[in-house]
Amino acid sequence: MTQLVSADTIRAMFSAEMTQMYRAEVPQYQKLAHIVAEVDGRTLAADETLAERLRRAGRYDLIGVERHGAIRVGRPEELSGLRRLFAVMGMTPVGYYDLSPAGVPVHSTCFRPVTEQATRICPFRIFTSLLRPELIEDEALRREALAILERRRIFTPRCEHLIELHEAHGGLSEAQAMEFVHEAAETFRWHGQAKVSADVYRKFLAAHPLVADVVCFQGPHINHLTLPSLDIDAVQQSMVEHGLDPKAIVEGPPRRRAPILLRQTSFKAIEEKARFDGEEGAHKARFGEIEQRGAALTAAGRALYDELLAQTLAAAPPDKASPADYGAELARRFADFPDDAATLRARRLAFFRYAPAAGARMGAGRGGIDELIQAGLAQAEPIFYEDFLPVSAAGIFQSNLGEGGRRELAAGAARGAFEEALGATPADELALYAQSEEASIRATLEALGASATAV
Ligand code: OOG
Ligand code: NI
């Protein structure tokens, strides 16, 4: 019997392939990677305990390699096809994001590994958006968009065959895995030859730049990759010095001692050559991003985050206020969000992973996990947030769509339609974090016995 390659290995191969492809296609991304590496080096050198803390959190080996990417598709069949493709790599849909309140006519999910072990092997995830054609107001244009999308096939026949083989046999051999990664890359590559004339392209661009990006090309070209950064504010600053054009503000919570959720920023989309029939032209959609992650928040923590962010956006709208004023407002509002791990835990604002403290062993301690923590017999580390934030995602979309990226859209979420297109129900991210926390509590109580004591 042939040996099957694990899904985690295929994902790692795919992630490496995407990195190589994107650095070659978008040289500015390569430049960003250099800046990130330089800032990471400086940050590690300036903080003696940082490397050790990252090692303990299982994050040290992911410096400079952890990243996500994003794609956009146009038809329900394309989305369900992607679900099957990503399943080969152990990536399943998590979360539902409605971007319509921000004027972007898509809804999205994230394909990602779900277990902690798989995430540590390779955390690569893909933020995937589906166009909502019903939000294209002009009826003739909407019909034209659907007709164009109807004609394209985004997977190579060989890729489809390998997905079927995987489904039939529960895995791929090494040779098949290598071929699969190669074929899958075709779906996400930039194809400069547009599927429409320059006139048609301009028509869609005028309707919404996102619609033009989704409808006029061969398929879901990867529109950015994202590197982790140990100091996102320093990289934001350094981008300017190196001639990259960053978006105005860093999305997400402010800089904190106890980081929460996700902070992210990007350089704005670059102009790439495109051909429309015989005519030379250009298209602007692709960029580079960096992210810095912190603790996953409970429903209560998330409600507080959403509330403080809404207050900030109302008091200092980033499209009106200066970046400095926005930053000051954000910091001021988030003074109400506890900024130390002990309080985040005590008030159940964030999820934690528990473990027996060094030196604690089976013995005479008593009580639940809180008592064990108090007695110094157990310890808790925040669980990292592995998902996305709709307001932040909207900010990233907008700064990269340029003028016209924001429209008033009279729409609510359409989760049912999204799930039907996907052919699955995305996992609930909060439930995943809660399960991890509970499992770690059970394991800790078990390891220390119903009663526990220190040496
Ligand atoms: C996706 C933007 C969202 C993020 O990191 O929040 C995103 C897109 O532009 O297609 O990637
Ligand atoms: Ni992103």
Tab-separated table of N, CA, C and O in Angstrom, residues 196-270:
chain	number	residue	atom	x	y	z
A	196	VAL	N	-12.206	39.831	-20.254
A	196	VAL	CA	-13.128	40.817	-20.846
A	196	VAL	C	-12.346	41.914	-21.575
A	196	VAL	O	-11.124	42.030	-21.419
A	197	SER	N	-13.058	42.724	-22.332
A	197	SER	CA	-12.425	43.852	-23.011
A	197	SER	C	-12.175	44.985	-22.014
A	197	SER	O	-12.738	44.988	-20.911
A	198	ALA	N	-11.344	45.950	-22.429
A	198	ALA	CA	-11.029	47.085	-21.557
A	198	ALA	C	-12.297	47.883	-21.220
A	198	ALA	O	-12.451	48.379	-20.100
A	199	ASP	N	-13.218	47.978	-22.173
A	199	ASP	CA	-14.468	48.720	-21.929
A	199	ASP	C	-15.303	48.062	-20.839
A	199	ASP	O	-15.817	48.725	-19.941
A	200	VAL	N	-15.426	46.751	-20.968
A	200	VAL	CA	-16.226	46.021	-19.975
A	200	VAL	C	-15.567	46.139	-18.597
A	200	VAL	O	-16.225	46.355	-17.578
A	201	TYR	N	-14.235	46.014	-18.579
A	201	TYR	CA	-13.494	46.141	-17.309
A	201	TYR	C	-13.794	47.486	-16.657
A	201	TYR	O	-14.100	47.567	-15.466
A	202	ARG	N	-13.733	48.555	-17.451
A	202	ARG	CA	-13.957	49.901	-16.893
A	202	ARG	C	-15.387	50.051	-16.353
A	202	ARG	O	-15.613	50.713	-15.355
A	203	LYS	N	-16.309	49.405	-17.023
A	203	LYS	CA	-17.699	49.441	-16.571
A	203	LYS	C	-17.835	48.818	-15.166
A	203	LYS	O	-18.457	49.382	-14.274
A	204	PHE	N	-17.225	47.653	-15.007
A	204	PHE	CA	-17.288	46.986	-13.693
A	204	PHE	C	-16.516	47.775	-12.636
A	204	PHE	O	-16.932	47.870	-11.488
A	205	LEU	N	-15.391	48.344	-13.057
A	205	LEU	CA	-14.579	49.128	-12.124
A	205	LEU	C	-15.390	50.306	-11.587
A	205	LEU	O	-15.335	50.620	-10.395
A	206	ALA	N	-16.148	50.923	-12.478
A	206	ALA	CA	-16.963	52.070	-12.067
A	206	ALA	C	-18.080	51.621	-11.116
A	206	ALA	O	-18.458	52.351	-10.204
A	207	ALA	N	-18.588	50.398	-11.321
A	207	ALA	CA	-19.657	49.899	-10.440
A	207	ALA	C	-19.099	49.618	-9.052
A	207	ALA	O	-19.666	50.026	-8.046
A	208	HIS	N	-17.979	48.908	-8.986
A	208	HIS	CA	-17.289	48.641	-7.721
A	208	HIS	C	-15.949	47.960	-8.046
A	208	HIS	O	-15.945	46.953	-8.745
A	209	PRO	N	-14.838	48.494	-7.537
A	209	PRO	CA	-13.536	47.897	-7.880
A	209	PRO	C	-13.444	46.423	-7.502
A	209	PRO	O	-12.743	45.651	-8.149
A	210	LEU	N	-14.164	46.033	-6.462
A	210	LEU	CA	-14.130	44.632	-6.067
A	210	LEU	C	-14.808	43.739	-7.111
A	210	LEU	O	-14.340	42.650	-7.419
A	211	VAL	N	-15.894	44.239	-7.661
A	211	VAL	CA	-16.615	43.468	-8.671
A	211	VAL	C	-15.704	43.275	-9.893
A	211	VAL	O	-15.611	42.174	-10.447
A	212	ALA	N	-14.998	44.325	-10.283
A	212	ALA	CA	-14.075	44.212	-11.417
A	212	ALA	C	-13.006	43.155	-11.133
A	212	ALA	O	-12.675	42.339	-11.991
A	213	ASP	N	-12.484	43.143	-9.928
A	213	ASP	CA	-11.425	42.200	-9.571
A	213	ASP	C	-11.917	40.754	-9.610
A	213	ASP	O	-11.209	39.856	-10.055
A	214	VAL	N	-13.144	40.537	-9.161
A	214	VAL	CA	-13.663	39.162	-9.095
A	214	VAL	C	-14.102	38.677	-10.476
A	214	VAL	O	-13.862	37.531	-10.844
A	215	VAL	N	-14.749	39.575	-11.227
A	215	VAL	CA	-15.442	39.129	-12.442
A	215	VAL	C	-14.536	39.076	-13.679
A	215	VAL	O	-14.700	38.210	-14.526
A	216	CYS	N	-13.576	39.993	-13.786
A	216	CYS	CA	-12.916	40.192	-15.081
A	216	CYS	C	-11.710	39.288	-15.340
A	216	CYS	O	-11.126	39.344	-16.415
A	217	PHE	N	-11.315	38.469	-14.371
A	217	PHE	CA	-10.087	37.693	-14.567
A	217	PHE	C	-10.348	36.188	-14.514
A	217	PHE	O	-11.470	35.746	-14.273
A	218	GLN	N	-9.280	35.442	-14.736
A	218	GLN	CA	-9.390	33.988	-14.865
A	218	GLN	C	-9.922	33.304	-13.594
A	218	GLN	O	-10.650	32.340	-13.670
A	219	GLY	N	-9.546	33.837	-12.435
A	219	GLY	CA	-9.967	33.157	-11.210
A	219	GLY	C	-9.499	33.897	-9.978
A	219	GLY	O	-9.125	35.069	-10.066
A	220	PRO	N	-9.521	33.220	-8.828
A	220	PRO	CA	-9.185	33.889	-7.560
A	220	PRO	C	-7.678	34.008	-7.325
A	220	PRO	O	-7.123	33.295	-6.502
A	221	HIS	N	-7.037	34.923	-8.085
A	221	HIS	CA	-5.614	35.198	-7.827
A	221	HIS	C	-5.457	35.561	-6.357
A	221	HIS	O	-6.258	36.296	-5.791
A	222	ILE	N	-4.401	35.067	-5.753
A	222	ILE	CA	-4.166	35.391	-4.346
A	222	ILE	C	-3.937	36.894	-4.273
A	222	ILE	O	-3.183	37.444	-5.062
A	223	ASN	N	-4.673	37.586	-3.386
A	223	ASN	CA	-4.556	39.061	-3.411
A	223	ASN	C	-3.633	39.631	-2.336
A	223	ASN	O	-3.251	40.781	-2.390
A	224	HIS	N	-3.287	38.811	-1.344
A	224	HIS	CA	-2.180	39.183	-0.466
A	224	HIS	C	-1.729	37.987	0.351
A	224	HIS	O	-2.478	37.029	0.520
A	225	LEU	N	-0.515	38.053	0.837
A	225	LEU	CA	-0.037	37.145	1.870
A	225	LEU	C	0.307	38.016	3.067
A	225	LEU	O	0.531	39.225	2.931
A	226	THR	N	0.341	37.382	4.226
A	226	THR	CA	0.526	38.125	5.466
A	226	THR	C	1.587	37.484	6.332
A	226	THR	O	1.518	36.289	6.626
A	227	LEU	N	2.549	38.274	6.730
A	227	LEU	CA	3.609	37.799	7.620
A	227	LEU	C	3.298	38.195	9.053
A	227	LEU	O	2.689	39.245	9.286
A	228	PRO	N	3.717	37.375	10.004
A	228	PRO	CA	3.572	37.787	11.398
A	228	PRO	C	4.683	38.782	11.709
A	228	PRO	O	5.765	38.708	11.125
A	229	SER	N	4.403	39.712	12.606
A	229	SER	CA	5.434	40.663	13.013
A	229	SER	C	5.482	40.716	14.533
A	229	SER	O	4.452	40.631	15.200
A	230	LEU	N	6.678	40.876	15.077
A	230	LEU	CA	6.820	41.007	16.529
A	230	LEU	C	6.612	42.447	16.971
A	230	LEU	O	6.481	42.722	18.154
A	231	ASP	N	6.614	43.381	16.032
A	231	ASP	CA	6.365	44.787	16.375
A	231	ASP	C	5.739	45.493	15.175
A	231	ASP	O	6.429	46.106	14.358
A	232	ILE	N	4.429	45.405	15.107
A	232	ILE	CA	3.722	45.885	13.911
A	232	ILE	C	3.847	47.402	13.741
A	232	ILE	O	3.925	47.910	12.618
A	233	ASP	N	3.925	48.150	14.863
A	233	ASP	CA	4.044	49.617	14.752
A	233	ASP	C	5.389	49.999	14.136
A	233	ASP	O	5.467	50.931	13.332
A	234	ALA	N	6.427	49.247	14.516
A	234	ALA	CA	7.755	49.536	13.957
A	234	ALA	C	7.784	49.234	12.455
A	234	ALA	O	8.388	49.975	11.675
A	235	VAL	N	7.103	48.157	12.039
A	235	VAL	CA	7.083	47.831	10.607
A	235	VAL	C	6.274	48.878	9.845
A	235	VAL	O	6.664	49.310	8.752
A	236	GLN	N	5.173	49.314	10.426
A	236	GLN	CA	4.347	50.351	9.793
A	236	GLN	C	5.213	51.585	9.484
A	236	GLN	O	5.184	52.134	8.390
A	237	GLN	N	6.018	51.965	10.471
A	237	GLN	CA	6.909	53.103	10.342
A	237	GLN	C	7.983	52.835	9.269
A	237	GLN	O	8.235	53.651	8.390
A	238	SER	N	8.547	51.646	9.350
A	238	SER	CA	9.656	51.283	8.468
A	238	SER	C	9.208	51.178	7.002
A	238	SER	O	9.991	51.430	6.089
A	239	MET	N	7.934	50.801	6.794
A	239	MET	CA	7.435	50.707	5.415
A	239	MET	C	7.584	52.047	4.701
A	239	MET	O	8.001	52.104	3.550
A	240	VAL	N	7.219	53.109	5.410
A	240	VAL	CA	7.307	54.451	4.815
A	240	VAL	C	8.759	54.743	4.433
A	240	VAL	O	9.049	55.192	3.317
A	241	GLU	N	9.672	54.439	5.369
A	241	GLU	CA	11.092	54.713	5.116
A	241	GLU	C	11.626	53.922	3.929
A	241	GLU	O	12.581	54.335	3.280
A	242	HIS	N	11.018	52.763	3.650
A	242	HIS	CA	11.498	51.930	2.542
A	242	HIS	C	10.679	52.100	1.268
A	242	HIS	O	10.755	51.282	0.352
A	243	GLY	N	9.866	53.132	1.231
A	243	GLY	CA	9.152	53.437	-0.005
A	243	GLY	C	7.941	52.556	-0.287
A	243	GLY	O	7.435	52.526	-1.405
A	244	LEU	N	7.481	51.812	0.728
A	244	LEU	CA	6.211	51.100	0.556
A	244	LEU	C	5.126	52.030	1.090
A	244	LEU	O	5.358	52.777	2.022
A	245	ASP	N	3.938	51.952	0.518
A	245	ASP	CA	2.890	52.915	0.859
A	245	ASP	C	1.869	52.252	1.790
A	245	ASP	O	0.917	51.644	1.330
A	246	PRO	N	2.064	52.361	3.130
A	246	PRO	CA	1.155	51.650	4.025
A	246	PRO	C	-0.205	52.331	4.121
A	246	PRO	O	-0.332	53.523	3.867
A	247	LYS	N	-1.220	51.530	4.499
A	247	LYS	CA	-2.521	52.131	4.791
A	247	LYS	C	-2.361	53.049	5.998
A	247	LYS	O	-1.372	52.941	6.723
A	248	ALA	N	-3.344	53.941	6.198
A	248	ALA	CA	-3.142	55.020	7.163
A	248	ALA	C	-3.030	54.531	8.606
A	248	ALA	O	-2.227	55.037	9.387
A	249	ILE	N	-3.843	53.538	8.973
A	249	ILE	CA	-3.864	53.127	10.380
A	249	ILE	C	-3.656	51.623	10.518
A	249	ILE	O	-3.895	50.862	9.582
A	250	VAL	N	-3.223	51.208	11.688
A	250	VAL	CA	-3.167	49.787	12.025
A	250	VAL	C	-4.563	49.396	12.507
A	250	VAL	O	-5.123	50.045	13.390
A	251	GLU	N	-5.133	48.352	11.913
A	251	GLU	CA	-6.476	47.901	12.293
A	251	GLU	C	-6.434	47.118	13.599
A	251	GLU	O	-5.437	46.486	13.918
A	252	GLY	N	-7.557	47.131	14.309
A	252	GLY	CA	-7.690	46.291	15.500
A	252	GLY	C	-7.455	47.060	16.776
A	252	GLY	O	-7.537	48.295	16.807
A	253	PRO	N	-7.172	46.327	17.866
A	253	PRO	CA	-6.969	46.986	19.164
A	253	PRO	C	-5.674	47.803	19.158
A	253	PRO	O	-4.840	47.625	18.274
A	254	PRO	N	-5.502	48.687	20.152
A	254	PRO	CA	-4.243	49.433	20.230
A	254	PRO	C	-3.106	48.529	20.717
A	254	PRO	O	-3.347	47.393	21.119
A	255	ARG	N	-1.893	49.060	20.677
A	255	ARG	CA	-0.744	48.368	21.253
A	255	ARG	C	-0.997	48.204	22.754
A	255	ARG	O	-1.443	49.134	23.413
A	256	ARG	N	-0.740	47.008	23.294
A	256	ARG	CA	-1.025	46.752	24.704
A	256	ARG	C	0.065	45.906	25.334
A	256	ARG	O	0.818	45.255	24.629
A	257	ARG	N	0.083	45.891	26.683
A	257	ARG	CA	1.016	44.977	27.373
A	257	ARG	C	0.539	43.541	27.227
A	257	ARG	O	1.319	42.634	27.037
A	258	ALA	N	-0.777	43.347	27.331
A	258	ALA	CA	-1.371	42.019	27.158
A	258	ALA	C	-2.150	42.026	25.839
A	258	ALA	O	-3.319	42.407	25.804
A	259	PRO	N	-1.482	41.633	24.744
A	259	PRO	CA	-2.118	41.746	23.422
A	259	PRO	C	-3.386	40.911	23.310
A	259	PRO	O	-3.465	39.815	23.877
A	260	ILE	N	-4.379	41.456	22.616
A	260	ILE	CA	-5.627	40.726	22.378
A	260	ILE	C	-5.919	40.682	20.882
A	260	ILE	O	-5.474	41.543	20.117
A	261	LEU	N	-6.661	39.679	20.472
A	261	LEU	CA	-7.165	39.525	19.110
A	261	LEU	C	-6.070	39.695	18.064
A	261	LEU	O	-5.042	39.034	18.116
A	262	LEU	N	-6.255	40.653	17.173
A	262	LEU	CA	-5.433	40.731	15.977
A	262	LEU	C	-5.238	42.176	15.575
A	262	LEU	O	-6.205	42.931	15.474
A	263	ARG	N	-3.965	42.555	15.383
A	263	ARG	CA	-3.673	43.869	14.795
A	263	ARG	C	-3.101	43.604	13.402
A	263	ARG	O	-2.354	42.656	13.210
A	264	GLN	N	-3.451	44.418	12.445
A	264	GLN	CA	-2.955	44.191	11.092
A	264	GLN	C	-2.851	45.486	10.299
A	264	GLN	O	-3.576	46.443	10.540
A	265	THR	N	-1.906	45.483	9.368
A	265	THR	CA	-1.781	46.613	8.457
A	265	THR	C	-1.206	46.096	7.140
A	265	THR	O	-0.771	44.948	7.066
A	266	SER	N	-1.233	46.932	6.107
A	266	SER	CA	-0.802	46.464	4.794
A	266	SER	C	-0.220	47.630	4.008
A	266	SER	O	-0.410	48.789	4.362
A	267	PHE	N	0.524	47.299	2.942
A	267	PHE	CA	0.829	48.374	1.990
A	267	PHE	C	-0.232	48.314	0.899
A	267	PHE	O	-0.818	47.256	0.634
A	268	LYS	N	-0.506	49.462	0.307
A	268	LYS	CA	-1.630	49.550	-0.626
A	268	LYS	C	-1.357	48.762	-1.906
A	268	LYS	O	-0.197	48.546	-2.276
A	269	ALA	N	-2.432	48.372	-2.563
A	269	ALA	CA	-2.309	47.534	-3.760
A	269	ALA	C	-1.442	48.203	-4.823
A	269	ALA	O	-1.480	49.425	-5.006
A	270	ILE	N	-0.668	47.378	-5.501
A	270	ILE	CA	0.223	47.883	-6.553
A	270	ILE	C	-0.474	47.725	-7.915
A	270	ILE	O	-1.443	46.990	-8.050
